[in-house]
Structure formats: structure tokens, C-alpha cells
Short mmCIF file of N, CA and C in Angstrom, two decimals:
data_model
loop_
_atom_site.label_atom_id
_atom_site.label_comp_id
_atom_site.label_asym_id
_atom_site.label_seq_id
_atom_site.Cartn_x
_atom_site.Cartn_y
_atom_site.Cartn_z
N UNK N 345 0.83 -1.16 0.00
CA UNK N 345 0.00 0.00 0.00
C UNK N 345 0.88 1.24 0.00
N UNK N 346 0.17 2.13 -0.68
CA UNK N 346 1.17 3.60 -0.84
C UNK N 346 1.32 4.31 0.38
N UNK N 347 2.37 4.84 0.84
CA UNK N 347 2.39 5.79 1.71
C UNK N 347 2.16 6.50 1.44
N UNK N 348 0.68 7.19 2.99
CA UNK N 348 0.05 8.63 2.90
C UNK N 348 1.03 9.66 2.73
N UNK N 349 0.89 11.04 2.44
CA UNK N 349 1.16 12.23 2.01
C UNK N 349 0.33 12.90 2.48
N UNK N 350 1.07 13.47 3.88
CA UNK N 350 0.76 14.65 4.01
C UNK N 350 1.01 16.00 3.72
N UNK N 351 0.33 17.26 4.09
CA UNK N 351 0.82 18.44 3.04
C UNK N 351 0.13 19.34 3.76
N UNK N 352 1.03 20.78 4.22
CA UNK N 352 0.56 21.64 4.91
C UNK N 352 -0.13 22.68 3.50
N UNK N 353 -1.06 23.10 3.02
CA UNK N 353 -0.97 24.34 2.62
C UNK N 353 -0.19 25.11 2.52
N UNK N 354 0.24 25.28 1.61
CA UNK N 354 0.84 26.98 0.94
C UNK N 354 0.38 27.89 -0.06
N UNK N 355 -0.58 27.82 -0.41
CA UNK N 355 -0.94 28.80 -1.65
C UNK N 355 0.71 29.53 -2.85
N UNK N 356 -0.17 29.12 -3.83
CA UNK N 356 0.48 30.20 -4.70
C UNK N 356 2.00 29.78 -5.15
N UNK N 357 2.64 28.57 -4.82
CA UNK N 357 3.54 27.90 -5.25
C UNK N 357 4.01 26.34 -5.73
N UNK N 358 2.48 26.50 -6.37
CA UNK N 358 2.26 24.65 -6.73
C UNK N 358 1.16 25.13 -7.90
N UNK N 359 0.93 24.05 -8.66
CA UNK N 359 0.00 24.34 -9.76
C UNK N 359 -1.04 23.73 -8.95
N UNK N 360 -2.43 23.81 -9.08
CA UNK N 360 -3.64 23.97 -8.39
C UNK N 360 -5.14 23.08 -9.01
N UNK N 361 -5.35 21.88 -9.05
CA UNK N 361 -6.02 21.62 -9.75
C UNK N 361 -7.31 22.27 -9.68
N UNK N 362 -7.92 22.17 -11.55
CA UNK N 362 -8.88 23.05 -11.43
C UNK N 362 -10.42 22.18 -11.54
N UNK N 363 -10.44 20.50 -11.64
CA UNK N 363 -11.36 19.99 -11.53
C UNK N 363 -11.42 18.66 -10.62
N UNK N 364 -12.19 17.99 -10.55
CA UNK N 364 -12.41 16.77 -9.50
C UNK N 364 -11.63 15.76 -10.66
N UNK N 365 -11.88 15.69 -12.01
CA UNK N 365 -10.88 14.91 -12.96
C UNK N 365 -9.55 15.52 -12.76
N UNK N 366 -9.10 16.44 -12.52
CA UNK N 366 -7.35 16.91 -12.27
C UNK N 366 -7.12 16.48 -11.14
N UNK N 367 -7.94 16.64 -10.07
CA UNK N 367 -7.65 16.17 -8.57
C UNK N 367 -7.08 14.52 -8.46
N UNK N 368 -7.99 14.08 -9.80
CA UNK N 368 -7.80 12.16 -9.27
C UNK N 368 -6.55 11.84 -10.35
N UNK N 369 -6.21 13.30 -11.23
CA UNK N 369 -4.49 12.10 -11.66
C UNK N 369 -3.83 12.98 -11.18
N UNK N 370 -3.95 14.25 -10.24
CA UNK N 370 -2.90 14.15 -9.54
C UNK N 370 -2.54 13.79 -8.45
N UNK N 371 -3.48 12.83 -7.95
CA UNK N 371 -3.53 11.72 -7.07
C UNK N 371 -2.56 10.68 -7.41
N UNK N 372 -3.10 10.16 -8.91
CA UNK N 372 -2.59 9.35 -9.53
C UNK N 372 -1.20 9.37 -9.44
N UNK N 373 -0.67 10.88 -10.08
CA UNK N 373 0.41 10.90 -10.34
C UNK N 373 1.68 11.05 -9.37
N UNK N 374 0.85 11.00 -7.85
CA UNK N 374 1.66 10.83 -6.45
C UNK N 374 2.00 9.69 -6.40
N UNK N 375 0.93 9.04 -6.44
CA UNK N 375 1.34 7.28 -6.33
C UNK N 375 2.54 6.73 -7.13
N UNK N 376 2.23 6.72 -8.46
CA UNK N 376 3.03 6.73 -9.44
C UNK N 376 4.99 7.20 -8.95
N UNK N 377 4.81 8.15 -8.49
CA UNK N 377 5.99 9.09 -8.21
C UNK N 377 6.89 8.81 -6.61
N UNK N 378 5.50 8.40 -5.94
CA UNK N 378 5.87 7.57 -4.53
C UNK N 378 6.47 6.11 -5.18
N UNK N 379 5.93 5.10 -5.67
CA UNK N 379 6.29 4.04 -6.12
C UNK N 379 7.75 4.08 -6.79
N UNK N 380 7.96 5.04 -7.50
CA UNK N 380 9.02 5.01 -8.10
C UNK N 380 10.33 5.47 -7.59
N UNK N 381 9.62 6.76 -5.90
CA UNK N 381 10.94 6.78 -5.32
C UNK N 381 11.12 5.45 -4.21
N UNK N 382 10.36 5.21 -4.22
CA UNK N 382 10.58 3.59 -3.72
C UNK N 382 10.89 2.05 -4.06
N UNK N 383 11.29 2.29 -5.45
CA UNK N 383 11.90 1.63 -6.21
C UNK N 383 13.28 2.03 -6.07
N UNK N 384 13.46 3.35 -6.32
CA UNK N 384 15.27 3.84 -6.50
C UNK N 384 15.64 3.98 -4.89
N UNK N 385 14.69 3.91 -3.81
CA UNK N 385 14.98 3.70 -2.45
C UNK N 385 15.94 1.98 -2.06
N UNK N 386 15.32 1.30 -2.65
CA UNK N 386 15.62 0.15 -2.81
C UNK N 386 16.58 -0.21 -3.54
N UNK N 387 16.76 0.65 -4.62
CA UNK N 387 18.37 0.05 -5.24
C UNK N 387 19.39 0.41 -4.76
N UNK N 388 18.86 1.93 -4.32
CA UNK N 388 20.42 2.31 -3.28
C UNK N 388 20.69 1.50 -2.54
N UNK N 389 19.25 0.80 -1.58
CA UNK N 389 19.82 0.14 -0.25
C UNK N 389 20.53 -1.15 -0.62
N UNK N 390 20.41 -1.63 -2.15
CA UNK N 390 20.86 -3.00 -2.33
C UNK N 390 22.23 -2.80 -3.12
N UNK N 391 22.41 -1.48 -3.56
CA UNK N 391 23.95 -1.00 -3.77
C UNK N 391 24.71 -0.88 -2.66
N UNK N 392 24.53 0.08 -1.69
CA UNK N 392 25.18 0.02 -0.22
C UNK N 392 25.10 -1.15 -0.02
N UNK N 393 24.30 -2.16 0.44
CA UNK N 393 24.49 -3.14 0.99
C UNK N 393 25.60 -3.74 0.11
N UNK N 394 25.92 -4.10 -1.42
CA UNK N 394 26.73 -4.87 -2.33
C UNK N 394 28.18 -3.79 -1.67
N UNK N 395 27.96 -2.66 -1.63
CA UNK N 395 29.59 -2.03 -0.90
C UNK N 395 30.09 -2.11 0.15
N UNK N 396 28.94 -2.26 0.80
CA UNK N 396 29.46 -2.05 2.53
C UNK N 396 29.86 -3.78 2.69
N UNK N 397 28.92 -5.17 1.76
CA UNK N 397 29.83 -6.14 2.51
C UNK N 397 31.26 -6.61 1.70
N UNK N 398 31.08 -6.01 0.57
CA UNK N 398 32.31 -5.69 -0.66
C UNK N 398 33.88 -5.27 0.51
N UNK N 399 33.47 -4.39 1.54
CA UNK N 399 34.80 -3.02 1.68
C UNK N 399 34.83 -4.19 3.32
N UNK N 400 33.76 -5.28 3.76
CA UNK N 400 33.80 -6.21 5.17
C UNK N 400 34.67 -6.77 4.51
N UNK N 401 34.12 -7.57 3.54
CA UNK N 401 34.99 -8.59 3.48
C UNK N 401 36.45 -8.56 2.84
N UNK N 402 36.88 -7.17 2.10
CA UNK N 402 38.53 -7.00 2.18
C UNK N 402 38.85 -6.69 3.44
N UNK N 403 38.31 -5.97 4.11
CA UNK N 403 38.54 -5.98 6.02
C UNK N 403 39.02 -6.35 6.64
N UNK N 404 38.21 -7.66 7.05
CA UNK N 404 38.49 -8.87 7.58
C UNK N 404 40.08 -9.33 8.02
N UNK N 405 40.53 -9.48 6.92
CA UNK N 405 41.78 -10.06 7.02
C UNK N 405 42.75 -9.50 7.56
N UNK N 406 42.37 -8.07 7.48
CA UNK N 406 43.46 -6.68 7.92
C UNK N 406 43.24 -7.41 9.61
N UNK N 407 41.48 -7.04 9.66
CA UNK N 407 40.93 -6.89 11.49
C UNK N 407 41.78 -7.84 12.26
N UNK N 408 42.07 -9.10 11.18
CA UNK N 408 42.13 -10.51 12.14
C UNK N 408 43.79 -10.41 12.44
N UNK N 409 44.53 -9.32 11.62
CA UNK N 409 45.79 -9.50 11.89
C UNK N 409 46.09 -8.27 13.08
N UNK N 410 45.55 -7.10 12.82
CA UNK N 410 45.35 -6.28 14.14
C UNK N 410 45.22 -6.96 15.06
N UNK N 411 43.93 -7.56 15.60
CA UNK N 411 43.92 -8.34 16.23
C UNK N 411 45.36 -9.39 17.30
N UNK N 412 45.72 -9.81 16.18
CA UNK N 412 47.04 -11.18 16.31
C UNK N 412 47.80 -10.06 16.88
N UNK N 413 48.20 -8.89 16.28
CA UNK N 413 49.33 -8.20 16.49
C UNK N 413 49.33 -7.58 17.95
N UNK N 414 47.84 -7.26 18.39
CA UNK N 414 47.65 -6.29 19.10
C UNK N 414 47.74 -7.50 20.65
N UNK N 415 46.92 -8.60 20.66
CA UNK N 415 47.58 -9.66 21.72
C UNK N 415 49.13 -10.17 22.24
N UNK N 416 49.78 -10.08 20.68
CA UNK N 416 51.12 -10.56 20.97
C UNK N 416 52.02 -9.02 21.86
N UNK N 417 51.28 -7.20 21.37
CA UNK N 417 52.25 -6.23 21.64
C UNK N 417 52.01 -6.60 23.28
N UNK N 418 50.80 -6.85 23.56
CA UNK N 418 50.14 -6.85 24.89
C UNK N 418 50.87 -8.07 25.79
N UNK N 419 50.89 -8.72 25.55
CA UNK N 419 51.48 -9.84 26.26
C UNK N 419 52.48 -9.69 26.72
N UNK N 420 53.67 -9.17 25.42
CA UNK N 420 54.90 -8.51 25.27
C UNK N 420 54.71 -7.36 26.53
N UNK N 421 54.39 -6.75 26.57
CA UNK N 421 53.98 -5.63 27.60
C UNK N 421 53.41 -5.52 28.78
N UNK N 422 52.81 -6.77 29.13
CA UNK N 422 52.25 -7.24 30.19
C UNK N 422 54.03 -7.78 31.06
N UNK N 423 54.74 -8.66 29.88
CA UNK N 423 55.58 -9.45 31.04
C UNK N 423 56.47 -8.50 31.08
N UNK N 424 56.61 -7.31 30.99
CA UNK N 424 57.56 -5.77 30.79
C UNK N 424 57.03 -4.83 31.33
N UNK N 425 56.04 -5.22 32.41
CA UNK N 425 55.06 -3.96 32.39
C UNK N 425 55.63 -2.90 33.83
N UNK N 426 56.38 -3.80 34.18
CA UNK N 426 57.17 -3.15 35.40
C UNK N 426 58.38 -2.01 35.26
N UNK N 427 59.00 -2.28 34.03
CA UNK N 427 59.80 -2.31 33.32
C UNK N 427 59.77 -0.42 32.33
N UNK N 428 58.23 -0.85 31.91
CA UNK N 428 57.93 -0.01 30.82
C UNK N 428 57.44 1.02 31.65
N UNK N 429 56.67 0.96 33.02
CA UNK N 429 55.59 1.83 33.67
C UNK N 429 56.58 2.21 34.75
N UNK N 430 58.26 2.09 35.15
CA UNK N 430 59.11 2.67 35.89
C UNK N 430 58.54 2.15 37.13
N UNK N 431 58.16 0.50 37.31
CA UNK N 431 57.37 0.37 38.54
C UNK N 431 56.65 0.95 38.86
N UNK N 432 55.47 0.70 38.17
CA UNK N 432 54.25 1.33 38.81
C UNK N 432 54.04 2.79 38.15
N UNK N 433 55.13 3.58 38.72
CA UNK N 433 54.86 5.53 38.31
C UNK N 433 54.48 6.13 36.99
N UNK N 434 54.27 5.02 35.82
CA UNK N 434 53.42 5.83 35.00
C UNK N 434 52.76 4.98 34.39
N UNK N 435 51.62 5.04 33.61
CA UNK N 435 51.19 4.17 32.94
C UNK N 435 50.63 4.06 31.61
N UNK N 436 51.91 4.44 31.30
CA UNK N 436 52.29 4.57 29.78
C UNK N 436 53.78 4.56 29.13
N UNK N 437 53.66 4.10 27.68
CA UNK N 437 55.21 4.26 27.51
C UNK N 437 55.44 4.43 26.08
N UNK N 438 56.23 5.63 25.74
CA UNK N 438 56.18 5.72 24.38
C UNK N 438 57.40 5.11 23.67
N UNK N 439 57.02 3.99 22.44
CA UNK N 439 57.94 3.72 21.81
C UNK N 439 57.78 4.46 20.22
N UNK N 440 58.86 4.44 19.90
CA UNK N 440 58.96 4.91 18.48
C UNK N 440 58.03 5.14 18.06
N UNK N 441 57.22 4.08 17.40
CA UNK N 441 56.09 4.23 16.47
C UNK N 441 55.16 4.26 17.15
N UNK N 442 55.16 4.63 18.38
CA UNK N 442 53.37 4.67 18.83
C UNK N 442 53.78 4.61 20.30
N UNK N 443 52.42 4.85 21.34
CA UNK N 443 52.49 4.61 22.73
C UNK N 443 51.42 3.95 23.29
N UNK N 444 51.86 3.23 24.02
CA UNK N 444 50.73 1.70 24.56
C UNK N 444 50.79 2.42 25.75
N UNK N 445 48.94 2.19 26.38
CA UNK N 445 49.01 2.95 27.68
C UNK N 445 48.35 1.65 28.81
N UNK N 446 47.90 1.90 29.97
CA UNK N 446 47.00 1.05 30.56
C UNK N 446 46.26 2.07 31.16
N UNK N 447 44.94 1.51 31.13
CA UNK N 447 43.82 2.18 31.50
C UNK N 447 43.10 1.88 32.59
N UNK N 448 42.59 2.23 33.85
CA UNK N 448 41.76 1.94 34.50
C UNK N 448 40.36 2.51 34.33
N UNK N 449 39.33 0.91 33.89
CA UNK N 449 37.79 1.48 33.83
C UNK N 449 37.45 2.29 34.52
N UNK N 450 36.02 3.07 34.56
CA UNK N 450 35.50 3.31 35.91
C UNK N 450 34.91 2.59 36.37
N UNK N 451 34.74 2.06 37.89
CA UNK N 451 33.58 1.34 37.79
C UNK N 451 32.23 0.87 37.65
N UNK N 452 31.77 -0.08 37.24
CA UNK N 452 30.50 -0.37 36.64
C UNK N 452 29.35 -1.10 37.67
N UNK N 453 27.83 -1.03 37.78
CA UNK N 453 27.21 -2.15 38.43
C UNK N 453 26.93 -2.69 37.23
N UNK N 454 26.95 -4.03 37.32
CA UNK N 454 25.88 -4.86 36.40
C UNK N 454 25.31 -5.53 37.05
N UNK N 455 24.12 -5.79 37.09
CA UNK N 455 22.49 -6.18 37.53
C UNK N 455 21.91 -7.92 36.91
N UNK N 456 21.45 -8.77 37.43
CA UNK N 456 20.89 -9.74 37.42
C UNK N 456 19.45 -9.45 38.06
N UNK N 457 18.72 -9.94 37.35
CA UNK N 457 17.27 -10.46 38.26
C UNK N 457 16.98 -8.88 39.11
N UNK N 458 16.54 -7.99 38.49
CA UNK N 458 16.40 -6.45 39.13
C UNK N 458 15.08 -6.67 39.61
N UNK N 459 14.21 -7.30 39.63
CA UNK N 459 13.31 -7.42 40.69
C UNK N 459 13.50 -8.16 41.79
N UNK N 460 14.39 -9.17 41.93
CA UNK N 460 15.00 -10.03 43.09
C UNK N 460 16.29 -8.89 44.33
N UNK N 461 16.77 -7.88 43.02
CA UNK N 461 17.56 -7.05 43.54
C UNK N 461 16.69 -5.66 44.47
N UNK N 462 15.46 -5.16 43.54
CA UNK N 462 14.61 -4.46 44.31
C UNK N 462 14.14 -4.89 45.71
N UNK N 463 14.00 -5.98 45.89
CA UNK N 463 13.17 -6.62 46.66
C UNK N 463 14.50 -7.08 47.78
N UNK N 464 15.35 -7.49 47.29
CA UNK N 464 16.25 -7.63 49.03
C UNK N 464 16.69 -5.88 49.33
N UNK N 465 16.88 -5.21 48.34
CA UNK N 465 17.64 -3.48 48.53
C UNK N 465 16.21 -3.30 49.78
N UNK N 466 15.00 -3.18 49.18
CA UNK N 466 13.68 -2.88 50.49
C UNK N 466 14.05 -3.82 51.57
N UNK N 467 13.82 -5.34 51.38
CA UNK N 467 13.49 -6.12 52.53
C UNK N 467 15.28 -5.01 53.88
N UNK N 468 16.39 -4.89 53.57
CA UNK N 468 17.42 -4.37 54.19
C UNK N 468 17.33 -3.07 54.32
N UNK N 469 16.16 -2.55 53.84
CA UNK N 469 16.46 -1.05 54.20
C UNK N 469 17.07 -0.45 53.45
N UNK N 470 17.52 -0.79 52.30
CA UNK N 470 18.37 0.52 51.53
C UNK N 470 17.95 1.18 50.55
N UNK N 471 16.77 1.63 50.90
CA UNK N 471 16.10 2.42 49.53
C UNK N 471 16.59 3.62 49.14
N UNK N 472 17.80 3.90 49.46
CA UNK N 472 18.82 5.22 49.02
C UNK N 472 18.97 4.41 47.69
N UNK N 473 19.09 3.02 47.13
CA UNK N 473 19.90 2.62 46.35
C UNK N 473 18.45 2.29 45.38
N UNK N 474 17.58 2.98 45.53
CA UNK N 474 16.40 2.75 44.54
C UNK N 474 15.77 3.96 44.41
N UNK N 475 15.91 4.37 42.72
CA UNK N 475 15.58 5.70 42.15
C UNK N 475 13.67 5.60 42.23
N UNK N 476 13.19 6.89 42.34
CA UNK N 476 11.83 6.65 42.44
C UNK N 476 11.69 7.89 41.14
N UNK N 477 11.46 7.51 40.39
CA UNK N 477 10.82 9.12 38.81
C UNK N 477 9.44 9.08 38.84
N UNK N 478 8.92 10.69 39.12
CA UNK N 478 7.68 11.26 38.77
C UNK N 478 8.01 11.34 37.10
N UNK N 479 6.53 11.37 36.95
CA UNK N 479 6.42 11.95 35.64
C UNK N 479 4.88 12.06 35.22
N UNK N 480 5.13 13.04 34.56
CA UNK N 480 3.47 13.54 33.97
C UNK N 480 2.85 12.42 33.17
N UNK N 481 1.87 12.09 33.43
CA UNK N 481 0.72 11.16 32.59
C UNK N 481 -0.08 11.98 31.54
N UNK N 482 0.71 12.19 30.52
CA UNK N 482 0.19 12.29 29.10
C UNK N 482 -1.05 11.56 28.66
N UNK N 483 -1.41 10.65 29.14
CA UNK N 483 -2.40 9.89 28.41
C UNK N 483 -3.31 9.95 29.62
N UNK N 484 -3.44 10.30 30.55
CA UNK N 484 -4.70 10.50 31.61
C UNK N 484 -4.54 11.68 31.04
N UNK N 485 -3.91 12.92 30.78
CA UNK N 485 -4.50 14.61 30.48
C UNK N 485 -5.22 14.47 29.44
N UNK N 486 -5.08 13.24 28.58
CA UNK N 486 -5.51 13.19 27.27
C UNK N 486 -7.21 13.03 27.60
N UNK N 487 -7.16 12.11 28.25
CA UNK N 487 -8.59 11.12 28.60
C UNK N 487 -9.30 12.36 29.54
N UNK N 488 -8.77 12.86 30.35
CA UNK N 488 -9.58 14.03 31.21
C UNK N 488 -9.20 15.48 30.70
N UNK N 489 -9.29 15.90 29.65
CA UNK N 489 -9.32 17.24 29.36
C UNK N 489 -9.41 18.24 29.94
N UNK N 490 -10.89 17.90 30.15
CA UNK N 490 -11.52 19.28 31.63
C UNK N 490 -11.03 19.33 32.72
N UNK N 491 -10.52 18.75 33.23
CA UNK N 491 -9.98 18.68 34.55
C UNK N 491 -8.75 19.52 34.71
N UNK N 492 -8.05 19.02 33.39
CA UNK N 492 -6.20 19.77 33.82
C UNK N 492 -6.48 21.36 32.90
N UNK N 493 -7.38 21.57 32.30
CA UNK N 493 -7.67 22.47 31.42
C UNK N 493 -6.99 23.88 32.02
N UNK N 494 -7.67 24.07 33.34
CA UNK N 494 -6.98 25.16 33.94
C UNK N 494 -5.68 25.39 34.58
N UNK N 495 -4.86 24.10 34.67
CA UNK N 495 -3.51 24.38 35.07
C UNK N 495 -2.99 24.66 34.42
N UNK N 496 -1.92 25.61 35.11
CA UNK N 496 -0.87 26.10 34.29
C UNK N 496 0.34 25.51 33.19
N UNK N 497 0.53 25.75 32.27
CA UNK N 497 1.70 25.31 31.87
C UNK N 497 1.25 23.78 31.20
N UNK N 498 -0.28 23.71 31.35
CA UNK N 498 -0.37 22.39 30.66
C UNK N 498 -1.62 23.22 29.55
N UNK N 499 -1.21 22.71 27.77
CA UNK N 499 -2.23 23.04 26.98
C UNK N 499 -2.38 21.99 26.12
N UNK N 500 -3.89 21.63 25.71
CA UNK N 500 -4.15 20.50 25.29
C UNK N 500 -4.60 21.12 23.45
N UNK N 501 -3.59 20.33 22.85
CA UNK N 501 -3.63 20.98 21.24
C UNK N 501 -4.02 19.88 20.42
N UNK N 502 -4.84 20.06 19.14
CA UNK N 502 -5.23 19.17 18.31
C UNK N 502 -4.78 20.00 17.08
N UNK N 503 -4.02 19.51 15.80
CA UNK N 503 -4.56 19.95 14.34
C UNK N 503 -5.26 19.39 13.57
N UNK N 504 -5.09 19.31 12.32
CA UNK N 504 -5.56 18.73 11.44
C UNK N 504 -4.34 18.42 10.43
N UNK N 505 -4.39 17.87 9.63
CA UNK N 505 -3.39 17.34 8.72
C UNK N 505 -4.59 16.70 7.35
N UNK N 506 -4.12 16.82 6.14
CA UNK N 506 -4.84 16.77 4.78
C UNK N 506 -3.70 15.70 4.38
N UNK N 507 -4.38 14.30 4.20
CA UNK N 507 -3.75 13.35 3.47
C UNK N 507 -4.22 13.32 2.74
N UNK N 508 -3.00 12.03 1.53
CA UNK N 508 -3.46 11.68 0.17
C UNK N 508 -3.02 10.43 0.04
N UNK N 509 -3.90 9.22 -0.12
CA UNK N 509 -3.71 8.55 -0.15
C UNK N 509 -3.76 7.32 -1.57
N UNK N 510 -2.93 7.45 -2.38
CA UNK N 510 -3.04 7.02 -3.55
C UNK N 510 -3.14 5.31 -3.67
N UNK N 511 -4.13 4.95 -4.29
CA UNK N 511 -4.55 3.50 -4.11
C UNK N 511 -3.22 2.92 -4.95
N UNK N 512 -3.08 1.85 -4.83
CA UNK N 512 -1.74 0.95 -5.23
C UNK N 512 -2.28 -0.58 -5.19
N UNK N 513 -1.50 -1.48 -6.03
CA UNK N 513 -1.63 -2.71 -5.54
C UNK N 513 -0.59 -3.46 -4.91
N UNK N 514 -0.68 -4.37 -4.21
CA UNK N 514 0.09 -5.33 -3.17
C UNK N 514 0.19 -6.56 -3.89
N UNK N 515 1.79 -6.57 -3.50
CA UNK N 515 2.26 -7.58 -4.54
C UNK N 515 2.29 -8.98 -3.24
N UNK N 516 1.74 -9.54 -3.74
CA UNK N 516 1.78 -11.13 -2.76
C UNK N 516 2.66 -11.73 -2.85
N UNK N 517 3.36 -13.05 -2.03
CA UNK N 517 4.62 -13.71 -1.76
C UNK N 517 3.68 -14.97 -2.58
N UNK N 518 4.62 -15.61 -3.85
CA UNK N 518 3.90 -16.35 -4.02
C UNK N 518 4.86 -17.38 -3.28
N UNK N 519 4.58 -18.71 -2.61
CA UNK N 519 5.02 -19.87 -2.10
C UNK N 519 5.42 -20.89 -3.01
#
């Protein structure tokens, strides 16, 4: 099915049909024009796709030797690391062609079973360690209008929008 088209009004910078027969081919001629950028939508994506796994798979071979290289500098540098970092006092070291550093993460929580975790953090008392977020209910202001009507800082807006929806046919999977 064609995708709707929507369209704000502008006067005076579009040609304007002048009958209910002009209205339905230039209906027509959306569809038509949608279909077809959705045809050349599709070849791009199946060109990129033919480049992007074209430029993986010369890649590859580079990644896998980075890789090799980058375990063996490390290892190398691990059993030197005393060596390279002046015991301990820095933690980094520049050689010629480049400088290998060591990094300390920051640290991280990672979480299992966060309702098993909610539930002992309460049963112990530590609800410092459990965030509580307000937040406005959009969809109750929606449903009660009148009610929030007079508060401040809340306004309840509707537009309108003029679609076009050009009939098309659907191509079936045959089996």
C-alpha cells in the first residue's frame, strides 16, 4: 500500500487543480511518483548493501591480523610492564612508532534479576539505592481534558493534517 502524504498548505507555489478529474491524476500521479521513489529507495539500499559487505569482506583479514598483532604487543607488555611503567609511576610508555598505555575502567554495576535485587535493597532497608521518577501522565490529560484544562503550563492541542492517499496494488509472496 502507498504511503500517505501529508501536506501543509501553501498557496500560490504549486499548480492547483482546477477539476475533480485533475484532482484524481494528480492523485494518480503521487502514487506513481511515490512508487518510483521507492523503487530507487531500494536500489540504493541493495547497492550500499553490495559495498558495505564488498569493503567487510577486504577488512576482515586486515581486522584478524590487528587483532594477532595487538595480543602478541600486549602480552609482550604485560611481562615488561614493570619495566615499561618505571614500577608502577606511570602508565604509559612511548615507543617509536606509537604509545601503549593502561587504562583503568570506571567502575561499573551490572544487575541480574532487578526485581529479586529491588526486593532484598527494600526487605534491608536501603532504599537510598532505589531511584523513584515522577512523571506527567500524558495519556490520563488526554482522557480528562476538563480537569487539567486550567492548570498552568499544561495546553491540550489538536490539528488537522490533509492526506493523500493514492490506491496501489500489493504484490503477494507467491510460495
Amino acid at each position: 500500500m502507498a504511503k500517505a502524504t501529508h501536506v501543509k498548505a501553501d498557496a500560490a507555489q504549486f499548480p492547483v487543480p482546477q477539476s475533480r478529474d485533475e484532482v484524481n491524476e494528480a492523485i494518480a500521479r503521487i502514487g506513481l511518483l511515490q512508487r518510483e521513489r521507492a523503487r530507487m529507495q531500494a536500489d540504493m539500499n541493495d547497492e550500499l548493501a553490495k559495498v558495505r559487505l564488498r569493503f567487510e569482506e577486504a577488512a576482515t583479514p586486515l581486522s584478524e591480523q590487528i587483532a594477532e598483532l595487538t595480543q602478541g604487543v600486549h602480552t609482550w607488555c604485560e611481562a615488561h610492564r614493570s619495566e615499561l611503567t618505571k614500577n608502577g609511576k606511570t602508565k604509559f610508555y612511548d615507543f617509536a612508532a606509537g604509545e601503549i598505555k593502561w587504562r583503568m575502567r570506571p567502575p561499573r554495576v551490572t544487575l541480574q534479576s532487578i526485581e529479586n535485587v529491588l526486593e532484598t535493597l527494600k526487605r534491608l532497608g536501603l532504599t537510598r539505592f532505589i531511584r523513584v521518577k515522577e512523571q506527567l501522565n500524558k495519556e490520563a490529560m488526554l482522557a480528562e481534558p476538563d480537569v487539567v484544562s486550567g492548570v498552568a503550563g499544561v495546553k491540550i492541542e489538536q490539528s488537522e493534517d490533509f492526506v493523500i492517499v493514492p490506491f496501489g496494488s500489493k504484490l503477494e509472496e507467491v510460495a
